[in-house]
Structures are given as structure tokens and as C-alpha cells.
């Protein structure tokens, strides 16, 4: 019986510690990755601005080749969108819409991950030397729930690797052509 109370006490201390720790964590998490691609922005921009082209470089398509994608009425620019459904729990179900598009410079997106909420995304294309610095970012509000805020600590590791793969996919397509 004493072992039970020791375990119960340890669990209470752990939960209380997690709660106190989460009070010091920011509710907003940002993940960003960048890559220099040896090509002008006008060759890179269509791969991002045209939502059907995302299948060509998306790290999630590689993770689940059977992912179901449904495109909106508009193909490119602000208002273009697509929805996806995957049986892979790391990909899940969601909807992405381009909310702003400035040719060869910038794209903003809203991505609704359904149960997780909406993330704000951006792609920036900045000329550098003989190429373009492509930066892909996502900002999520994890809210005030202690477990979600702690989960936010892992977002950079989880999503950052996917962003790196996606940027490398864009680079392969641009350099290949």
C-alpha cells in the first residue's frame, strides 16, 4: 500500500511540475526553415503559388503516397486551396488556403489541422547572390492548455524536418529543369 501512495505522490508532483513549467512557455510557436536555391524567384514561385504543384515537392505526399487530395476551384494565388485526408496519423486531415500572394516574393497561408487548429504559414523568396533564399515558416497558437504548450516545444523538431524535406524537394525540381 505504501508503494501505491509513493507512486500517487510522484504522479501528482509530475503533473503539478508540468503545469508550473507550462506557465513559463509561450503559447505561440514558430517553426522556420530556409534554403538557398540557385535559381531566380520566377522559377521557384509557381511551385509554391500553384497548389497542384505542392504534390511534386510535398514531404507529406512522400510520407503517404495514398493521401487523398481535393483541390478548390482556384488553382493559384490568393484563394487557391486544397484539402487532404490521410490514414497516416502524422499527416491526418486538413485544409490549406493561400491568403496572400505577391508574385515572386511572398505567399501566406492558413492551414486548418482540424483538431489542432489553424496555423499561419508563409513562404518568402529573397534574392541572394546567384539564387534565391526560400524561407518557409509556420506560426501556431498552442493556447493555454499545459499539454499543448509542452507539445509546442516539439513542433520545431516535428515540422522543421518536414519543411527541410519540402525545401529540398523544391530545389530538386528547380535545379532539374
XYZ file of C-alpha atoms in Angstrom:
177
model
C 0.000 0.000 0.000
C 2.881 2.331 0.762
C 4.209 1.832 -2.818
C 0.827 2.960 -4.173
C 0.973 6.217 -2.205
C 4.562 6.824 -3.308
C 3.537 6.355 -6.960
C 0.469 8.538 -6.486
C 2.570 11.252 -4.852
C 5.137 11.067 -7.674
C 2.370 11.358 -10.265
C 0.876 14.389 -8.508
C 4.315 16.057 -8.317
C 4.902 15.283 -12.020
C 1.547 16.733 -13.103
C 1.970 19.782 -10.887
C 5.528 20.268 -12.175
C 4.315 20.027 -15.779
C 1.619 22.598 -15.075
C 4.054 25.032 -13.445
C 6.594 24.506 -16.260
C 3.915 25.235 -18.871
C 3.144 28.603 -17.248
C 6.545 29.818 -18.467
C 6.120 28.569 -22.043
C 4.868 30.902 -24.764
C 1.508 29.973 -26.288
C 2.703 30.883 -29.799
C 5.205 28.629 -31.546
C 7.058 29.452 -34.772
C 8.879 26.972 -36.993
C 11.007 28.236 -39.862
C 13.477 26.750 -42.301
C 15.371 28.396 -45.153
C 17.359 27.193 -48.129
C 19.266 28.977 -50.870
C 18.248 27.680 -54.290
C 20.469 28.510 -57.281
C 17.617 29.842 -59.411
C 15.670 33.076 -59.786
C 12.419 33.526 -57.867
C 10.335 33.366 -61.063
C 11.274 29.662 -61.441
C 10.529 28.843 -57.793
C 7.347 30.852 -57.235
C 4.992 28.719 -59.410
C 5.902 25.593 -57.428
C 4.509 27.253 -54.304
C 1.809 29.548 -55.689
C 0.050 26.829 -57.741
C -1.442 24.453 -55.164
C -1.476 21.460 -57.546
C 2.312 21.733 -57.728
C 2.629 21.025 -53.998
C 2.233 17.308 -54.757
C 5.532 17.486 -56.658
C 7.571 18.500 -53.594
C 5.394 17.987 -50.529
C 7.097 15.985 -47.786
C 3.687 14.677 -46.746
C 2.946 13.172 -50.157
C 6.191 11.215 -49.773
C 5.142 10.006 -46.297
C 1.753 8.836 -47.576
C 1.580 8.221 -51.343
C -2.106 7.270 -50.884
C -3.055 10.641 -49.367
C -6.368 11.898 -50.770
C -6.175 15.489 -52.034
C -9.112 17.624 -53.157
C -8.437 20.961 -54.822
C -10.548 24.097 -54.559
C -11.950 25.995 -57.525
C -8.978 28.324 -57.787
C -5.566 26.894 -58.753
C -3.174 29.662 -57.752
C -2.748 32.847 -55.786
C -4.932 34.170 -53.002
C -7.974 31.954 -52.586
C -6.365 28.805 -54.015
C -6.821 25.861 -51.685
C -6.729 22.146 -51.159
C -7.896 19.632 -48.568
C -6.283 16.351 -47.638
C -7.144 13.140 -45.843
C -4.581 10.603 -44.765
C -4.730 7.430 -42.720
C -1.216 8.276 -41.519
C -1.796 9.839 -38.085
C 1.229 12.126 -38.539
C -0.491 13.744 -41.532
C -4.165 13.476 -40.617
C -6.848 15.625 -42.194
C -6.776 19.312 -43.006
C -7.306 22.220 -45.349
C -4.851 24.826 -46.662
C -5.717 28.154 -48.318
C -3.387 30.740 -49.817
C -4.441 34.007 -48.186
C -1.938 36.352 -49.835
C 0.281 36.084 -52.883
C 2.838 38.628 -54.083
C 4.448 37.357 -57.302
C 7.985 36.078 -56.870
C 8.199 37.456 -53.295
C 5.751 36.107 -50.738
C 2.912 33.700 -50.092
C 0.829 33.481 -46.900
C -1.341 30.502 -45.999
C -3.880 29.416 -43.419
C -3.709 25.724 -42.671
C -6.518 24.180 -40.668
C -5.334 20.986 -38.994
C -8.894 20.329 -37.780
C -8.463 19.054 -34.216
C -5.220 21.000 -33.687
C -6.369 24.376 -35.022
C -5.227 26.881 -37.635
C -1.587 27.624 -38.387
C -0.391 30.691 -40.273
C 2.244 29.884 -42.869
C 4.497 31.928 -45.107
C 6.932 31.448 -47.949
C 9.401 34.287 -48.548
C 11.593 34.464 -51.634
C 14.549 36.828 -51.268
C 17.206 37.314 -53.953
C 20.730 36.466 -52.774
C 23.844 36.337 -54.934
C 23.245 33.815 -57.711
C 19.966 32.492 -56.377
C 17.002 32.856 -54.057
C 16.708 32.363 -50.325
C 13.435 30.487 -49.815
C 12.089 30.644 -46.240
C 9.115 28.534 -45.132
C 7.549 29.300 -41.765
C 4.536 28.341 -39.699
C 3.150 30.031 -36.596
C 0.726 28.190 -34.308
C -1.129 29.363 -31.233
C -0.994 26.420 -28.847
C -3.393 28.113 -26.434
C -3.095 27.954 -22.654
C -3.588 24.213 -22.153
C -0.446 22.937 -20.372
C -0.054 19.788 -22.507
C -0.469 21.700 -25.773
C 2.117 24.258 -24.671
C 4.571 21.480 -23.811
C 3.782 19.853 -27.155
C 4.741 23.179 -28.746
C 8.313 22.514 -27.627
C 8.421 19.594 -30.060
C 6.916 21.424 -33.055
C 10.265 22.619 -34.375
C 11.630 19.082 -34.385
C 8.496 17.523 -35.910
C 7.565 20.125 -38.503
C 11.054 21.518 -39.117
C 12.235 18.240 -40.636
C 9.253 18.244 -42.994
C 9.979 21.834 -44.024
C 13.585 20.892 -44.780
C 12.436 17.973 -46.951
C 9.926 20.199 -48.753
C 12.503 22.884 -49.494
C 14.924 20.225 -50.767
C 12.093 18.904 -52.973
C 11.558 22.367 -54.456
C 15.308 22.685 -55.022
C 15.451 19.314 -56.842
C 12.604 20.339 -59.147
C 14.088 23.744 -59.972
C 17.649 22.511 -60.494
C 16.431 19.542 -62.580
C 14.564 21.773 -65.055
